[in-house]
Amino acid sequence: MRSHYCGELNETFVDQEVELCGWVHRRRDHGGVIFLDVRDREGIAQVVYDPDTVESFAIAEGVRNEFVIKVTGIVRLRPEGTVNNDMGTGQIEVLGKQLEVLNAANTPPIQLDDHSEVGEEIRLRYRYIDLRRPEMADRLRFRSKVTNTVRNFLDDNGFVDVETPLLTKATPEGARDYLVPSRTHPNKFFALPQSPQLFKQILMAAGMDRYYQIAKCFRDEDLRADRQPEFTQIDVETSFMNEEQIMTVMEQLISEVFKSHLDVDLGSFPQMSHAEAMQRFGSDKPDLRIDLELVDIADLMQEVDFKVFSGPANDEQSRVVALRVPQGASISRKVIDDYTAFVAIYGAKGLAWVKVNDIDAGIEGLQSPILKFMPEQVVATLMQTLKAETGDIIFFGADKSKIVNEALGALRIKVAEDLGQVRDGWAPLWVVDFPMFETASDGSLTSLHHPFTAPACDAEQLAANPLAALSRAYDMVLNGTELGGGSIRINKPEMQQEVFKVLGIDEEEAREKFGFLLDALSFGCPPHGGIAFGLDRLIMLMTGATSIRDVIAFPKTQSAACPLTDAPGSVSGKQLGELNIRLREQAPAAQ
Ligand code: ASP
């Protein structure tokens, strides 16, 4: 139907007849001539109809934004003074000879010819219009190119693309499962995979040696911030490689993606232990573009007459930290109040601060509501420890370690953003030496990664002191975002049983849920490990999109619904009957 894409045209086509197909981006009637900006995937071309072409002119008068048209015309240079250098095709225009309306369009709910703000609900409901916007289309095409590079790299390195089932049994990655009722097995349910974890391990038991898959994963989480119930992972597993070897190949993969598509050299990735990341940055995914660090000051605060500090300073499970922010003394009381509200989200009960107005003036040069509680000597040592300088503000966190880490870790980022203290560029790293387990709110132990992650110690040490055990897991972090996480896995059934035991999964439950894995580990399963990268997040970072939804063609809303198709929807009584399901009169409130 078409001879060229609109966006392809330039001066070299002058005097050529072309056929263009696309959407009317904008129509302007300049009394006597009609201008149509015609848009397709590759760009926009200006087409002019004058009244000499009577029939086409009449049609051009009738077209409206987003009509789909076919244009036949001759390319010519734009008249002097009308060249538009902001437009790829701005040197030329097409003198329209024929015009065919391929389809009409109602007035679009999203205007594409100007930058009006449209609510997300509308954007998602009319996604086909939203995706016509060049920045949206460009992101999807960028994504396609990146996955292509990923596939080529992995293919070249001997990885085999294997699809794993979507209708399966639960794989615990720490979220709720999406369940699918079985018609053929009444009262039984499939779970959609939270990840292909167990299948990829079983492929290693099967001798596949190197596997990958660009895999859909499903997690029914409360959609905090920027998560999607269904998302895509670059999922990888290998046999007979240790963690250093796996990290090296995966670093090469991500470096190649950045080099090919952004012309960015990520350099070599430093490694940092989980303990160090938590201590210095309050986060297991530190943004190394920010220099601010948390400094432990519990030693100094044990004796002070200020319970807010001395209490946590004398408690093993708590931390007292200071966050020194250069040039922060100019932060207003109002903004400090905002920061206090901000840290409260993470459970902090307040936000103590000291402004350093003049470091040479001793205590007189400091301004703070809390200094009166502290001996002058402690304050002086504190300033020395922090290497405080005139113009700084120092924030404090004193509470259970978890609260301090989360609150001050988040504040570190927020303040740096507000003060323009985030460096440009890319700061990748590996976080390693994670603990195997953490304590849940009910006191039970849960896996920090997943229960198939190998410990760095032997089974006896694990059983004796599970909370002290480190795992053989590694996370790749970029600019404060976890790009991917993986580990060496347990490949012996005894060790797997031991981990289940620590997690409170008894033998019977282990058999029932993971018997197939335990069997696979018992029939010659090689040492193996792998990783999974969040593809959506990777693309979001690379394109600079602010939401993960902007790099997914058909994302769900914050409440896990699809406004386009109106899913999830009701089903007929007949369908429910076939599934042996009866609905409650009134749906219970979501927990
Ligand atoms: N299955 C893990 C996840 O989805 C990744 C891995 O361990 O390879 O987070």
XYZ file of N, CA and C in Angstrom, residues 316-499:
552
model
N 21.237 -4.135 71.136
C 21.942 -4.819 70.039
C 21.192 -4.783 68.713
N 19.854 -4.761 68.813
C 19.094 -4.813 67.570
C 18.768 -3.430 67.003
N 19.392 -2.450 67.582
C 19.114 -1.087 67.141
C 20.383 -0.431 66.609
N 20.180 0.721 65.994
C 21.305 1.505 65.488
C 21.085 2.964 65.824
N 22.177 3.656 66.042
C 22.108 5.115 66.089
C 23.063 5.595 65.009
N 22.542 6.337 64.057
C 23.388 6.760 62.947
C 23.247 8.258 62.696
N 24.277 8.799 62.067
C 24.241 10.190 61.621
C 24.425 10.213 60.113
N 23.721 11.158 59.489
C 23.837 11.340 58.039
C 24.243 12.791 57.813
N 25.511 12.983 57.452
C 25.987 14.352 57.258
C 25.739 14.775 55.812
N 25.060 15.909 55.655
C 24.724 16.391 54.310
C 25.412 17.723 54.066
N 26.458 17.737 53.263
C 27.101 19.010 52.947
C 26.102 19.969 52.301
N 26.254 21.224 52.556
C 25.375 22.282 52.027
C 23.926 22.132 52.465
N 23.722 21.379 53.556
C 22.335 21.140 53.977
C 21.834 22.154 54.986
N 22.733 23.005 55.490
C 22.310 23.927 56.552
C 21.261 24.917 56.068
N 21.169 25.058 54.750
C 20.180 26.008 54.219
C 18.776 25.392 54.124
N 18.664 24.122 54.456
C 17.335 23.484 54.394
C 16.420 24.137 55.438
N 15.216 24.520 55.008
C 14.329 25.271 55.897
C 13.644 24.360 56.925
N 13.077 24.984 57.954
C 12.324 24.219 58.965
C 11.169 23.470 58.305
N 10.545 24.123 57.385
C 9.404 23.517 56.687
C 9.848 22.215 55.993
N 10.984 22.282 55.310
C 11.465 21.093 54.600
C 11.892 20.013 55.608
N 12.496 20.452 56.717
C 12.850 19.461 57.754
C 11.570 18.766 58.255
N 10.503 19.557 58.417
C 9.224 18.951 58.829
C 8.749 17.939 57.782
N 8.916 18.285 56.506
C 8.527 17.350 55.444
C 9.363 16.066 55.531
N 10.650 16.229 55.806
C 11.514 15.048 55.926
C 11.111 14.201 57.140
N 10.668 14.885 58.181
C 10.239 14.152 59.382
C 9.012 13.294 59.046
N 8.104 13.882 58.270
C 6.924 13.120 57.839
C 7.350 11.977 56.908
N 8.348 12.251 56.103
C 8.832 11.248 55.146
C 9.418 10.027 55.881
N 10.274 10.274 56.888
C 10.872 9.124 57.587
C 9.831 8.395 58.434
N 8.755 9.108 58.786
C 7.692 8.461 59.568
C 7.037 7.332 58.776
N 7.031 7.457 57.446
C 6.467 6.401 56.591
C 7.173 5.073 56.879
N 8.453 5.173 57.232
C 9.235 3.951 57.481
C 9.253 3.585 58.968
N 8.465 4.292 59.735
C 8.343 3.930 61.150
C 9.200 4.769 62.076
N 9.960 5.732 61.548
C 10.794 6.555 62.438
C 9.896 7.492 63.240
N 10.217 7.614 64.522
C 9.325 8.398 65.385
C 9.652 9.882 65.381
N 10.741 10.247 64.741
C 11.117 11.656 64.674
C 12.355 11.776 63.814
N 12.826 13.012 63.664
C 14.049 13.208 62.880
C 14.870 14.307 63.546
N 15.874 13.861 64.302
C 16.732 14.841 64.970
C 17.730 15.403 63.962
N 18.161 16.644 64.201
C 19.090 17.282 63.254
C 19.975 18.300 63.960
N 21.100 18.562 63.339
C 22.002 19.625 63.788
C 22.454 20.393 62.558
N 22.344 21.705 62.625
C 22.901 22.501 61.531
C 24.261 23.038 61.962
N 25.227 22.933 61.085
C 26.572 23.423 61.395
C 26.723 24.802 60.757
N 26.454 25.831 61.557
C 26.531 27.188 60.994
C 27.962 27.693 60.951
N 28.747 27.277 61.961
C 30.157 27.690 61.971
C 30.944 26.667 62.783
N 31.639 25.820 62.108
C 32.297 24.698 62.792
C 33.407 25.195 63.720
N 33.965 26.359 63.401
C 35.069 26.857 64.233
C 34.577 27.475 65.531
N 33.292 27.722 65.626
C 32.755 28.383 66.826
C 32.329 27.378 67.894
N 32.695 26.123 67.734
C 32.343 25.102 68.731
C 30.841 24.967 68.846
N 30.382 24.698 70.057
C 28.953 24.431 70.276
C 28.095 25.639 69.892
N 28.688 26.837 70.018
C 27.944 28.058 69.670
C 27.608 28.109 68.182
N 28.421 27.443 67.400
C 28.216 27.498 65.949
C 27.218 26.449 65.458
N 26.661 25.701 66.400
C 25.714 24.644 66.003
C 24.302 25.042 66.392
N 23.373 24.583 65.598
C 21.969 24.930 65.857
C 21.180 23.619 65.820
N 20.467 23.345 66.936
C 19.762 22.063 66.980
C 18.874 21.978 68.207
N 17.738 21.314 68.092
C 16.893 21.145 69.277
C 17.430 20.088 70.250
N 18.424 19.300 69.841
C 18.808 18.171 70.716
C 20.132 18.362 71.443
N 20.877 19.398 71.075
C 22.225 19.511 71.632
C 22.237 19.703 73.132
N 21.180 20.333 73.640
C 21.159 20.608 75.075
C 21.200 19.335 75.905
N 20.877 18.212 75.274
C 20.880 16.942 76.012
C 22.257 16.286 76.046
N 23.209 16.886 75.351
C 24.487 16.181 75.211
C 25.648 16.955 75.795
N 26.559 16.229 76.460
C 27.755 16.905 76.957
C 28.541 17.499 75.789
N 29.164 18.646 76.056
C 29.884 19.348 74.995
C 30.958 18.459 74.350
N 31.598 17.636 75.201
C 32.671 16.791 74.700
C 32.138 15.779 73.672
N 30.937 15.245 73.965
C 30.327 14.277 73.038
C 30.040 14.965 71.709
N 29.522 16.186 71.792
C 29.197 16.924 70.568
C 30.476 17.176 69.764
N 31.536 17.559 70.464
C 32.799 17.837 69.771
C 33.325 16.573 69.089
N 33.283 15.451 69.808
C 33.756 14.189 69.213
C 32.885 13.807 68.022
N 31.595 14.043 68.172
C 30.674 13.725 67.081
C 31.055 14.507 65.818
N 31.311 15.793 65.999
C 31.654 16.630 64.841
C 32.962 16.153 64.193
N 33.878 15.734 65.060
C 35.161 15.229 64.530
C 34.950 13.926 63.760
N 34.186 13.036 64.388
C 33.938 11.732 63.759
C 33.315 11.918 62.383
N 32.387 12.870 62.299
C 31.652 13.050 61.040
C 32.407 13.959 60.073
N 33.521 14.518 60.536
C 34.277 15.501 59.733
C 33.349 16.630 59.275
N 32.558 17.110 60.230
C 31.562 18.133 59.907
C 32.224 19.424 59.461
N 31.550 20.110 58.565
C 32.067 21.388 58.070
C 30.955 22.431 58.112
N 31.353 23.662 58.108
C 30.383 24.755 58.079
C 29.461 24.577 56.865
N 28.157 24.727 57.118
C 27.205 24.595 56.004
C 26.524 23.235 55.953
N 26.987 22.301 56.796
C 26.367 20.966 56.800
C 25.069 20.961 57.600
N 24.231 19.991 57.281
C 23.201 19.586 58.239
C 23.465 18.118 58.535
N 23.218 17.734 59.774
C 23.391 16.331 60.139
C 22.036 15.817 60.611
N 21.581 14.759 59.987
C 20.342 14.112 60.430
C 20.705 12.865 61.235
N 19.787 12.479 62.129
C 20.059 11.312 62.963
C 18.927 10.300 62.868
N 19.305 9.050 63.032
C 18.312 7.980 63.134
C 18.668 7.126 64.326
N 17.687 6.841 65.173
C 17.955 6.012 66.357
C 16.717 5.171 66.598
N 16.835 3.881 66.334
C 15.661 3.003 66.484
C 16.116 1.578 66.216
N 15.154 0.667 66.056
C 15.509 -0.682 65.618
C 16.259 -0.553 64.287
N 17.225 -1.415 64.074
C 18.082 -1.277 62.884
C 17.260 -1.219 61.600
N 16.220 -2.050 61.539
C 15.416 -2.113 60.316
C 14.794 -0.747 60.003
N 14.269 -0.127 61.049
C 13.629 1.182 60.850
C 14.671 2.229 60.458
N 15.800 2.220 61.170
C 16.843 3.215 60.866
C 17.341 3.030 59.431
N 17.584 1.786 59.058
C 18.098 1.543 57.708
C 17.109 2.029 56.656
N 15.855 1.656 56.840
C 14.865 2.020 55.827
C 14.649 3.530 55.794
N 14.503 4.122 56.982
C 14.169 5.546 57.039
C 15.344 6.402 56.563
N 16.517 6.175 57.143
C 17.657 7.032 56.787
C 18.202 6.677 55.404
N 18.053 5.400 55.013
C 18.453 4.993 53.662
C 17.625 5.740 52.626
N 16.323 5.849 52.888
C 15.439 6.553 51.943
C 15.683 8.064 52.010
N 15.917 8.566 53.216
C 16.163 10.010 53.375
C 17.444 10.417 52.628
N 18.444 9.551 52.707
C 19.716 9.811 52.015
C 19.459 10.122 50.535
N 18.605 9.301 49.936
C 18.327 9.480 48.505
C 17.504 10.748 48.271
N 16.498 10.920 49.120
C 15.603 12.065 48.913
C 16.349 13.384 49.048
N 17.154 13.484 50.100
C 17.878 14.734 50.319
C 18.851 14.981 49.163
N 19.534 13.921 48.746
C 20.498 14.076 47.646
C 19.779 14.545 46.384
N 18.605 13.987 46.132
C 17.844 14.421 44.949
C 17.443 15.885 45.085
N 16.922 16.221 46.261
C 16.449 17.600 46.466
C 17.578 18.613 46.333
N 18.776 18.234 46.785
C 19.891 19.191 46.766
C 20.749 19.057 45.506
N 20.303 18.230 44.582
C 21.073 18.060 43.344
C 22.415 17.387 43.605
N 22.446 16.449 44.557
C 23.717 15.789 44.879
C 23.782 14.354 44.355
N 23.013 14.075 43.301
C 23.099 12.756 42.657
C 23.917 12.934 41.387
N 25.047 12.251 41.306
C 25.899 12.385 40.119
C 25.190 11.848 38.879
N 25.492 12.400 37.730
C 24.982 11.833 36.478
C 25.709 10.529 36.199
N 25.161 9.750 35.315
C 25.866 8.555 34.857
C 25.369 7.288 35.519
N 26.186 6.258 35.450
C 25.756 4.921 35.860
C 26.689 4.371 36.917
N 26.118 3.814 37.974
C 26.937 3.260 39.053
C 26.474 1.837 39.374
N 27.018 0.858 38.635
C 26.639 -0.525 38.901
C 27.470 -1.119 40.039
N 26.954 -2.118 40.683
C 27.742 -2.907 41.630
C 27.064 -4.249 41.872
N 27.832 -5.161 42.436
C 27.273 -6.416 42.921
C 27.175 -6.337 44.440
N 26.047 -6.733 44.972
C 25.946 -6.904 46.421
C 26.018 -8.411 46.683
N 26.909 -8.801 47.594
C 27.142 -10.232 47.858
C 27.087 -10.499 49.359
N 27.265 -11.766 49.702
C 27.296 -12.174 51.125
C 26.030 -11.779 51.875
N 24.915 -12.076 51.282
C 23.639 -11.831 51.965
C 23.470 -12.836 53.095
N 22.725 -12.486 54.131
C 22.330 -13.515 55.102
C 21.393 -14.516 54.423
N 21.386 -15.739 54.912
C 20.459 -16.745 54.372
C 19.023 -16.389 54.743
N 18.852 -15.962 56.002
C 17.482 -15.804 56.527
C 17.319 -14.444 57.188
N 16.065 -14.044 57.280
C 15.737 -12.894 58.116
C 14.556 -13.267 58.996
N 14.338 -12.483 60.023
C 13.256 -12.798 60.951
C 11.995 -12.066 60.525
N 10.906 -12.807 60.362
C 9.633 -12.175 59.992
C 9.019 -11.548 61.247
N 7.943 -10.762 61.019
C 7.350 -10.050 62.157
C 6.837 -11.028 63.219
N 6.459 -12.245 62.809
C 5.974 -13.213 63.805
C 7.120 -14.006 64.437
N 8.342 -13.629 64.143
C 9.489 -14.287 64.779
C 10.017 -15.481 64.003
N 9.278 -15.936 62.993
C 9.759 -17.085 62.210
C 10.852 -16.621 61.240
N 11.592 -17.615 60.724
C 12.648 -17.265 59.769
C 12.128 -17.397 58.344
N 12.508 -16.452 57.491
C 12.178 -16.574 56.069
C 13.464 -16.396 55.263
N 13.442 -16.925 54.035
C 14.629 -16.801 53.179
C 14.756 -15.369 52.695
N 15.970 -14.879 52.666
C 16.166 -13.529 52.117
C 15.988 -13.566 50.596
N 16.490 -14.610 49.956
C 16.248 -14.776 48.524
C 15.099 -15.775 48.342
N 15.417 -17.030 48.093
C 14.376 -18.055 48.097
C 14.971 -19.313 48.704
N 14.157 -20.284 49.042
C 14.664 -21.415 49.844
C 15.620 -22.339 49.087
N 15.890 -22.039 47.826
C 16.737 -22.951 47.043
C 18.165 -22.412 46.924
N 18.393 -21.279 47.574
C 19.704 -20.630 47.581
C 20.657 -21.386 48.497
N 21.870 -21.625 48.003
C 22.824 -22.399 48.801
C 23.443 -21.545 49.893
N 23.617 -22.119 51.082
C 24.336 -21.392 52.130
C 25.845 -21.446 51.860
N 26.553 -20.493 52.453
C 28.007 -20.489 52.289
C 28.671 -21.387 53.334
N 27.852 -21.974 54.233
C 28.409 -22.820 55.291
C 27.891 -24.250 55.122
N 28.330 -25.154 56.007
C 27.813 -26.520 55.893
C 26.517 -26.682 56.694
N 25.924 -27.860 56.537
C 24.592 -28.077 57.110
C 24.598 -27.950 58.633
N 25.698 -28.405 59.282
C 25.730 -28.317 60.754
C 25.769 -26.867 61.225
N 26.635 -26.096 60.578
C 26.726 -24.681 60.974
C 25.397 -23.976 60.734
N 24.764 -24.353 59.642
C 23.475 -23.741 59.310
C 22.454 -24.030 60.404
N 22.388 -25.306 60.802
C 21.412 -25.702 61.806
C 21.738 -25.043 63.147
N 23.031 -24.919 63.450
C 23.424 -24.397 64.756
C 23.084 -22.915 64.890
N 23.288 -22.152 63.822
C 23.042 -20.707 63.931
C 22.563 -20.148 62.598
N 21.312 -20.428 62.277
C 20.826 -20.031 60.946
C 20.916 -18.533 60.681
N 20.697 -17.721 61.694
C 20.696 -16.274 61.451
C 22.084 -15.733 61.128
N 23.112 -16.519 61.511
C 24.479 -16.069 61.205
C 24.930 -16.545 59.824
N 24.156 -17.459 59.233
C 24.604 -18.061 57.966
C 24.493 -17.070 56.813
N 25.527 -17.046 55.988
C 25.475 -16.240 54.764
C 25.102 -17.145 53.599
N 24.570 -16.533 52.552
C 24.185 -17.327 51.385
C 25.159 -17.068 50.241
N 25.047 -17.878 49.209
C 25.881 -17.684 48.016
C 25.078 -16.913 46.957
N 24.403 -15.887 47.421
C 23.557 -15.086 46.523
C 24.280 -13.805 46.107
N 23.835 -13.244 45.004
C 24.419 -11.993 44.496
C 23.320 -11.208 43.804
N 23.327 -9.915 44.039
C 22.375 -9.021 43.366
C 23.150 -8.034 42.512
N 22.664 -7.778 41.320
C 23.253 -6.707 40.525
C 22.411 -5.445 40.734
N 23.092 -4.380 41.120
C 22.400 -3.134 41.443
C 22.917 -2.035 40.520
N 22.002 -1.210 40.039
C 22.399 -0.098 39.169
C 21.640 1.152 39.593
N 22.379 2.176 39.958
C 21.769 3.452 40.352
C 20.652 3.276 41.378
N 20.883 2.422 42.346
C 19.908 2.267 43.422
C 18.744 1.357 43.089
N 18.808 0.694 41.945
C 17.746 -0.237 41.563
C 18.334 -1.638 41.473
N 17.600 -2.615 42.018
C 18.060 -3.995 41.867
C 17.708 -4.442 40.456
N 18.747 -4.640 39.644
C 18.492 -5.058 38.254
C 18.246 -6.549 38.180
N 18.959 -7.291 39.032
C 18.813 -8.741 38.987
C 19.345 -9.365 40.250
N 18.892 -10.569 40.490
C 19.376 -11.291 41.667
C 19.482 -12.760 41.345
N 20.457 -13.394 41.947
C 20.605 -14.827 41.709
C 21.463 -15.453 42.776
N 21.785 -16.712 42.566
C 22.563 -17.428 43.574
C 23.049 -18.753 43.026
N 24.026 -19.306 43.740
C 24.318 -20.732 43.590
C 23.223 -21.453 44.363
N 22.734 -22.563 43.798
C 21.598 -23.269 44.417
C 22.082 -24.457 45.239
N 21.175 -24.909 46.038
C 21.423 -26.170 46.744
C 21.271 -27.284 45.706
N 22.245 -28.191 45.625
C 22.060 -29.280 44.655
C 22.044 -30.659 45.333
N 22.009 -30.655 46.673
C 21.927 -31.939 47.379
C 20.658 -31.976 48.221
N 19.940 -33.095 48.171
C 18.659 -33.149 48.881
C 18.797 -32.937 50.388
N 19.902 -33.409 50.980
C 20.042 -33.280 52.441
C 20.103 -31.807 52.845
N 20.878 -31.057 52.099
C 20.998 -29.624 52.429
C 19.662 -28.917 52.190
N 18.977 -29.316 51.112
C 17.682 -28.694 50.838
C 16.712 -28.975 51.991
N 16.740 -30.210 52.487
C 15.882 -30.567 53.622
C 16.228 -29.731 54.840
N 17.521 -29.516 55.037
C 17.976 -28.756 56.197
C 17.425 -27.327 56.142
N 17.483 -26.745 54.953
C 16.974 -25.374 54.807
C 15.461 -25.348 55.034
